[in-house]
Coordinates of C-alpha atoms in Angstrom, one line a residue:
X1 CA -4.5 -30.6 1.5
X2 CA -5.1 -29.2 4.9
X3 CA -2.1 -26.9 4.3
X4 CA -3.9 -25.6 0.7
X5 CA -6.8 -24.9 2.8
X6 CA -5.0 -22.8 5.7
X7 CA -3.6 -21.1 2.4
X8 CA -6.6 -20.3 0.8
X9 CA -8.4 -19.2 3.8
X10 CA -5.1 -17.1 4.8
X11 CA -5.3 -15.3 0.8
X12 CA -9.1 -14.5 0.9
X13 CA -8.6 -12.8 4.3
X14 CA -5.4 -10.8 2.9
X15 CA -7.5 -10.5 -0.2
X16 CA -10.3 -8.3 2.5
X17 CA -7.9 -7.0 4.3
X18 CA -5.8 -4.6 1.8
X19 CA -8.9 -4.3 -0.3
X20 CA -10.1 -2.1 2.8
X21 CA -6.9 -0.1 3.4
X22 CA -7.3 2.1 1.7
X23 CA -11.1 3.4 2.7
X24 CA -9.6 5.7 5.9
X25 CA -7.2 6.9 3.2
X26 CA -9.7 8.2 0.6
X27 CA -11.8 9.7 3.9
X28 CA -13.3 12.9 4.4
X29 CA -9.9 13.7 7.7
X30 CA -7.7 12.8 5.4
X31 CA -8.9 14.8 2.2
X32 CA -9.9 17.3 4.6
X33 CA -6.1 17.9 6.0
X34 CA -4.6 16.3 2.4
X35 CA -2.2 14.4 4.9
X36 CA 0.5 13.4 3.1
X37 CA 1.7 10.1 1.6
X38 CA 4.3 9.9 4.4
X39 CA 2.4 10.3 7.4
X40 CA 0.2 7.5 6.0
X41 CA 2.3 5.4 6.0
X42 CA 3.7 6.6 9.2
X43 CA 0.4 5.2 11.0
X44 CA 0.5 1.9 9.2
X45 CA 4.1 0.7 9.9
X46 CA 3.2 1.7 13.8
X47 CA 0.0 -0.1 14.0
X48 CA 1.9 -2.7 12.1
X49 CA 4.4 -2.7 15.2
X50 CA 1.9 -2.9 17.8
X51 CA -0.8 -5.4 16.5
X52 CA 2.5 -7.5 16.0
X53 CA 2.8 -6.8 19.3
X54 CA 0.3 -7.9 21.2
X55 CA 0.0 -11.1 18.9
X56 CA 3.6 -11.8 20.4
X57 CA 2.8 -11.1 23.1
X58 CA -0.3 -13.6 23.3
X59 CA 1.6 -16.0 21.5
X60 CA 4.5 -16.1 23.8
X61 CA 1.2 -16.9 27.3
X62 CA 0.3 -19.7 24.9
X63 CA 3.3 -20.9 24.5
X64 CA 4.5 -21.3 28.3
X65 CA 0.5 -22.3 28.9
X66 CA 1.6 -25.0 25.8
X67 CA 4.9 -26.5 27.5
X68 CA 3.4 -27.0 30.5
X69 CA 0.7 -29.0 28.7
X70 CA 2.6 -30.9 26.7
X71 CA 4.4 -32.6 30.3
X72 CA 0.4 -33.7 30.7
X73 CA -0.9 -35.0 27.7
X74 CA 1.4 -36.7 25.7
X75 CA -0.6 -36.8 22.4
X76 CA -0.7 -33.5 22.1
X77 CA 0.6 -32.1 18.2
X78 CA -0.3 -28.7 18.0
X79 CA 3.1 -26.0 18.8
X80 CA 3.4 -22.1 19.5
X81 CA 6.7 -20.9 19.2
X82 CA 7.8 -18.6 22.2
X83 CA 9.3 -15.7 19.4
X84 CA 12.4 -13.3 21.6
X85 CA 15.0 -10.7 20.1
X86 CA 17.3 -13.7 19.0
X87 CA 14.5 -14.9 16.7
X88 CA 14.6 -11.7 15.5
X89 CA 16.4 -11.6 11.4
X90 CA 18.4 -9.1 10.0
X91 CA 15.9 -10.1 6.3
X92 CA 13.2 -8.2 7.5
X93 CA 15.4 -5.2 7.3
X94 CA 15.4 -5.7 3.4
X95 CA 10.9 -6.2 3.1
X96 CA 10.9 -2.7 5.4
X97 CA 13.2 -0.5 3.1
X98 CA 11.2 -2.4 -0.1
X99 CA 7.7 -1.8 2.1
X100 CA 8.1 2.3 3.3
X101 CA 8.7 3.3 0.0
X102 CA 6.7 1.4 -1.9
X103 CA 3.6 2.2 0.6
X104 CA 4.3 5.8 0.3
X105 CA 4.7 6.1 -3.2
X106 CA 0.5 3.7 -3.3
X107 CA -0.7 6.9 -1.4
X108 CA 0.5 8.9 -3.6
X109 CA -0.7 7.7 -6.7
X110 CA -4.0 7.0 -5.0
X111 CA -4.4 10.5 -3.9
X112 CA -3.1 11.9 -7.6
X113 CA -4.0 9.3 -10.2
X114 CA -6.9 7.9 -8.7
X115 CA -7.6 4.4 -6.8
X116 CA -9.1 2.2 -9.5
X117 CA -6.4 2.7 -12.0
X118 CA -3.0 2.3 -9.1
X119 CA -4.6 -0.7 -7.8
X120 CA -5.3 -2.4 -11.4
X121 CA -1.3 -0.8 -12.3
X122 CA 0.6 -2.9 -9.3
X123 CA -1.6 -5.3 -8.7
X124 CA -0.6 -6.6 -12.2
X125 CA 2.7 -5.6 -11.9
X126 CA 3.3 -7.6 -8.6
X127 CA 1.0 -10.7 -10.2
X128 CA 3.9 -10.4 -13.4
X129 CA 6.8 -10.2 -10.6
X130 CA 6.0 -13.2 -8.5
X131 CA 5.3 -15.4 -10.8
X132 CA 9.1 -14.2 -11.7
X133 CA 9.9 -14.8 -8.3
X134 CA 7.8 -17.7 -7.6
X135 CA 7.7 -20.0 -10.6
X136 CA 11.0 -18.8 -12.2
X137 CA 13.6 -18.6 -10.1
X138 CA 12.7 -20.1 -6.8
X139 CA 10.9 -23.4 -9.1
X140 CA 7.5 -23.2 -7.8
X141 CA 5.7 -26.3 -8.7
X142 CA 2.0 -25.3 -10.1
X143 CA -0.1 -28.4 -10.7
X144 CA -0.3 -27.0 -14.1
X145 CA 3.1 -26.8 -15.1
X146 CA 5.3 -23.7 -16.4
X147 CA 2.5 -22.8 -19.4
X148 CA -0.5 -23.0 -17.6
X149 CA 1.3 -20.2 -15.5
X150 CA 2.3 -18.3 -18.1
X151 CA -1.6 -18.8 -18.9
X152 CA -3.1 -18.1 -15.4
X153 CA -1.1 -15.3 -15.4
X154 CA -2.0 -13.2 -18.7
X155 CA -6.3 -14.1 -18.1
X156 CA -5.6 -12.5 -14.0
X157 CA -3.9 -9.6 -15.8
X158 CA -7.1 -9.1 -18.1
X159 CA -9.4 -9.6 -15.7
X160 CA -7.6 -6.6 -13.7
X161 CA -7.2 -4.3 -16.0
X162 CA -10.7 -5.0 -16.7
X163 CA -11.4 -4.1 -12.7
X164 CA -9.6 -1.3 -12.8
X165 CA -10.8 0.6 -16.1
X166 CA -14.8 -0.7 -15.6
X167 CA -14.5 0.9 -11.7
X168 CA -12.5 4.5 -13.4
X169 CA -15.2 5.3 -16.3
X170 CA -17.9 7.1 -16.0
X171 CA -21.6 7.2 -18.3
X172 CA -20.9 9.5 -21.3
X173 CA -23.4 12.2 -20.1
X174 CA -21.4 12.5 -16.1
X175 CA -18.2 13.7 -17.9
X176 CA -18.8 16.9 -17.2
X177 CA -15.4 18.4 -15.4
X178 CA -16.4 20.8 -13.1
X179 CA -15.1 24.1 -14.8
X180 CA -13.5 24.7 -11.2
X181 CA -10.8 21.8 -12.2
X182 CA -10.1 24.1 -14.9
X183 CA -8.5 27.2 -13.1
X184 CA -6.4 25.4 -10.1
X185 CA -2.9 26.4 -10.5
X186 CA 0.3 24.0 -10.1
X187 CA 1.5 23.4 -6.8
X188 CA 5.0 23.1 -4.9
X189 CA 6.6 20.4 -3.1
X190 CA 9.9 21.1 -1.2
X191 CA 11.8 19.8 -4.0
X192 CA 9.4 21.9 -6.9
X193 CA 8.0 25.2 -7.6
X194 CA 4.9 26.7 -8.5
X195 CA 5.0 27.8 -12.0
X196 CA 1.8 30.0 -13.8
X197 CA -0.9 32.6 -12.3
X198 CA -0.5 33.2 -8.2
X199 CA -3.9 35.1 -8.5
X200 CA -6.4 32.9 -7.3
X201 CA -9.5 34.3 -4.5
X202 CA -9.2 32.9 -0.9
X203 CA -13.1 30.9 -2.0
X204 CA -10.9 28.9 -4.8
X205 CA -8.4 28.4 -2.2
X206 CA -10.7 26.2 -0.1
X207 CA -11.2 24.5 -2.6
X208 CA -10.7 20.8 -2.3
X209 CA -8.8 19.9 -5.2
X210 CA -7.6 16.6 -3.5
X211 CA -8.4 13.6 -6.0
X212 CA -11.0 12.1 -3.1
X213 CA -13.5 15.4 -3.7
X214 CA -13.6 14.8 -6.9
X215 CA -13.5 10.6 -7.9
X216 CA -14.0 9.8 -11.0
X217 CA -15.0 13.5 -12.5
X218 CA -14.1 12.0 -16.0
X219 CA -10.0 13.4 -16.2
X220 CA -8.5 13.5 -12.7
X221 CA -8.2 17.1 -11.3
X222 CA -4.5 16.3 -11.2
X223 CA -3.9 15.8 -14.6
X224 CA -4.5 19.8 -14.8
X225 CA -1.5 20.3 -12.6
X226 CA 2.3 20.1 -13.6
X227 CA 5.4 19.9 -10.3
X228 CA 8.3 22.6 -12.0
X229 CA 11.5 20.2 -10.2
X230 CA 14.6 22.4 -10.5
X231 CA 18.1 20.3 -10.5
X232 CA 20.8 21.5 -8.5
X233 CA 23.0 24.1 -10.3
X234 CA 26.4 21.7 -9.8
X235 CA 24.3 19.0 -12.3
X236 CA 22.1 21.2 -14.1
X237 CA 20.3 24.6 -14.9
X238 CA 17.4 22.7 -16.2
X239 CA 13.8 23.0 -15.1
X240 CA 11.6 19.3 -15.3
X241 CA 8.1 19.4 -15.8
X242 CA 6.0 16.1 -14.7
X243 CA 2.1 15.8 -14.2
X244 CA 0.9 15.0 -11.4
X245 CA -0.9 12.4 -13.0
X246 CA 1.8 10.9 -14.6
X247 CA 3.9 10.8 -11.9
X248 CA 1.1 8.8 -10.1
X249 CA 1.0 6.3 -12.8
X250 CA 4.6 5.7 -12.2
X251 CA 4.5 5.8 -8.7
X252 CA 1.6 3.1 -8.6
X253 CA 4.4 1.4 -10.9
X254 CA 6.6 2.0 -8.5
X255 CA 5.2 0.7 -5.2
X256 CA 3.9 -2.9 -7.6
X257 CA 7.5 -3.5 -8.3
X258 CA 8.8 -3.3 -4.5
X259 CA 5.8 -4.4 -3.3
X260 CA 6.1 -8.2 -5.4
X261 CA 9.5 -8.2 -3.8
X262 CA 8.3 -7.4 0.1
X263 CA 7.9 -11.4 0.9
X264 CA 10.9 -12.5 -0.9
X265 CA 13.6 -12.4 1.9
X266 CA 10.5 -15.1 3.9
X267 CA 13.3 -17.7 1.8
X268 CA 16.3 -16.5 2.7
X269 CA 15.2 -16.2 6.4
X270 CA 16.4 -18.8 9.4
X271 CA 13.1 -20.9 9.4
X272 CA 12.9 -19.9 13.4
X273 CA 12.3 -16.5 12.6
X274 CA 9.8 -17.2 10.2
X275 CA 7.4 -19.7 12.5
X276 CA 4.2 -18.3 13.4
X277 CA 3.8 -14.4 13.4
X278 CA 7.5 -14.2 14.7
X279 CA 8.3 -12.9 10.7
X280 CA 5.6 -10.2 11.0
X281 CA 7.1 -8.9 14.2
X282 CA 10.5 -8.8 13.1
X283 CA 9.2 -7.3 10.2
X284 CA 7.2 -4.5 12.2
X285 CA 10.5 -3.5 14.5
X286 CA 12.1 -2.6 10.5
X287 CA 10.2 -0.8 9.5
X288 CA 9.8 1.4 11.9
X289 CA 12.8 2.2 12.6
X290 CA 12.9 2.4 8.2
X291 CA 10.5 4.5 8.6
X292 CA 12.4 7.1 11.2
X293 CA 15.0 6.9 9.3
X294 CA 12.7 8.3 6.4
X295 CA 11.8 11.3 8.3
X296 CA 15.2 12.3 9.2
X297 CA 16.8 12.2 5.8
X298 CA 13.8 14.3 4.9
X299 CA 14.5 16.4 7.7
X300 CA 18.0 16.5 6.3
X301 CA 16.6 17.6 2.8
X302 CA 14.7 20.7 4.2
X303 CA 16.9 21.5 6.6
X304 CA 19.8 21.9 3.2
X305 CA 17.2 23.9 1.0
X306 CA 15.8 25.7 3.9
X307 CA 19.4 26.3 5.1
X308 CA 18.0 25.7 8.8
X309 CA 17.5 22.5 10.8
X310 CA 14.9 24.7 12.8
X311 CA 13.2 26.0 9.3
X312 CA 13.3 23.0 7.8
X313 CA 11.7 21.2 10.8
X314 CA 9.2 22.9 11.2
X315 CA 8.5 22.6 6.9
X316 CA 8.0 18.9 7.8
X317 CA 4.4 18.0 7.2
X318 CA 1.9 17.9 10.5
X319 CA 0.9 14.1 11.6
X320 CA -2.7 15.4 12.4
X321 CA -3.4 13.5 14.9
X322 CA -6.3 14.7 16.4
X323 CA -7.8 14.4 12.7
X324 CA -5.9 11.3 11.5
X325 CA -5.1 8.9 14.0
X326 CA -8.4 6.8 14.4
X327 CA -8.4 6.9 10.2
X328 CA -5.0 5.9 10.5
X329 CA -4.8 3.7 13.2
X330 CA -7.9 1.6 11.4
X331 CA -5.9 1.7 8.0
X332 CA -2.8 0.1 10.0
X333 CA -5.0 -2.6 11.9
X334 CA -6.5 -4.0 8.4
X335 CA -2.7 -3.5 6.6
X336 CA -1.9 -5.7 10.0
X337 CA -3.7 -8.4 9.2
X338 CA -3.3 -8.4 5.8
X339 CA 0.1 -8.4 5.1
X340 CA 0.4 -12.0 8.8
X341 CA -2.1 -13.1 6.1
X342 CA 0.0 -12.5 3.4
X343 CA 2.7 -14.2 4.8
X344 CA 0.8 -17.5 5.3
X345 CA -0.7 -17.6 2.5
X346 CA 3.0 -17.4 0.5
X347 CA 4.1 -19.9 3.2
X348 CA 1.2 -22.2 2.3
X349 CA 1.3 -21.8 -1.0
X350 CA 4.3 -20.3 -2.4
X351 CA 5.5 -16.9 -3.6
X352 CA 3.6 -17.2 -6.8
X353 CA 0.3 -18.3 -6.1
X354 CA -0.4 -16.4 -2.6
X355 CA 0.8 -13.4 -3.4
X356 CA -0.9 -13.7 -6.9
X357 CA -4.6 -14.8 -4.9
X358 CA -3.7 -11.2 -2.8
X359 CA -4.2 -9.2 -5.9
X360 CA -7.2 -9.9 -5.6
X361 CA -8.1 -7.2 -2.7
X362 CA -9.2 -4.6 -5.9
X363 CA -12.3 -6.7 -6.2
X364 CA -13.1 -5.4 -2.6
X365 CA -11.4 -2.0 -3.7
X366 CA -13.9 -1.8 -6.1
X367 CA -16.9 -3.0 -4.0
X368 CA -16.4 -0.4 -2.2
X369 CA -16.3 1.9 -5.1
X370 CA -19.8 0.7 -6.0
X371 CA -21.9 0.8 -2.5
X372 CA -19.6 3.5 -0.2
X373 CA -18.1 5.8 -2.5
X374 CA -20.5 5.3 -5.2
X375 CA -17.4 6.0 -8.0
X376 CA -18.5 3.0 -10.2
X377 CA -22.1 4.5 -11.8
X378 CA -24.1 2.8 -14.6
X379 CA -25.0 -0.5 -15.0
X380 CA -22.4 -0.7 -17.9
X381 CA -19.9 0.0 -16.4
X382 CA -21.1 -2.2 -12.6
X383 CA -21.6 -5.7 -15.5
X384 CA -18.0 -5.0 -16.9
X385 CA -17.0 -4.5 -13.2
X386 CA -18.1 -8.0 -12.5
X387 CA -17.5 -9.7 -15.7
X388 CA -13.2 -9.2 -14.6
X389 CA -14.2 -10.0 -11.4
X390 CA -15.6 -13.7 -12.5
X391 CA -11.8 -13.9 -14.6
X392 CA -10.0 -13.3 -12.0
X393 CA -11.5 -15.6 -9.8
X394 CA -11.7 -18.2 -12.4

C-alpha cells in the first residue's frame, strides 16, 4: 500500500541519517577536545529544535496557501496541518526525558567501549523492546503472525550481533596494542578520583587516550582505565571500582533501553499534535528544556562538591564552540532528519516494524567504518560484515 511504501522509504532515510550522525562525533575535532557527552547531546538537542522550527515555519506557510487553494479547487486532497503552541503536547516531555540521558549515555558508550559494539548492543535491545511494545502490548498485527515476528526478531538480532562482532574484530597480525596504552593513568570525574601513580611526563599527557585515536587496536584503550567512585560518607565509606570499558557497555545497554521507548508517547498524544511534523516540534522544545535542567542539575552537583557556586560553574565542561559548533550541529542535523523519518516510519508501519527497520542504521555505520575510518581491516572481517548485513535485510 501507499502507507507502507512511505513507511519503508522513511525507515530507509532514518537508517541513513542515524547511521551517519555519529561520524562527526568520531571526527578530529571531537577527539582533540575530548568533547563531554552532555555537551555533544546539547548540540543535538539544539539542532533538533532549530530544524523543527524551520520546518514548522515552512509548513505553516504551506498550510495558509493550501487554505486559499482549497477554496479555488474542490478536488484538492493534500492537507497541511498548521501548527501552533496550542498543539504542543506534554507527552513530548516524556520522550525528551528518555532521550537526553539515553543519548548522553550513548555518546559515552561509543567513546569508551567502541562504536561497533555499542551500536550492536543498543540496536539489539531496541529491536527486542520494540517487539514487546509493538506486538505484545499494542497488539500490532504482523503479516507473519506473532510467531513469525519472534523469528524475525531472532534473525535480526543474530545479524546485528554479527555486524558488531566483525566490525570490532581485527586480524591477528594487527592485534598489537601500542605500548603507550599500557601506561595510562586512571582518569577522574566530578564523582570520582584517580587511583595509582600520577607521575607521567608532559608528553604522555598529550597522547590522546580517547578511543577514536586508536580505533580497533584490539582491546579498547579505555579497558586499561578504572573509575573510582567514592560513595557519600552518610551512605558508605566504600569505593567502587568500575572499568571504563564495562561502564561503556552498560551505558550502551541503557541507551537502547531508553531509546526503544522514546516514541511510545506517540501512541498516547492527541492526534492533532502528531500530524505532520507537529510532534517533532513539541519534542524539540521539550528536549531543550530537559537539557537545560540537566545542566542545572549538574551545576548543582558540582557546586555541592566544590562547596562554591562559582567554582561549581567553572568546573563544568566547555562547549568548545570554535571546534565543536560545526560538527556538533552537523550531527544534530543528521539526527533531526533521522528523528523525523523515524516518526513517519513508526506512524506508517507501527512501532515494532518501523523502529526495528531504523536499526539497520548499524549497517551504515559499518560502511563508514570500512571506507572512511578504515576500522574493519582484513577481507575475512569485511566478508563477515557483509554476510551479517544480508541477514539483517532478509
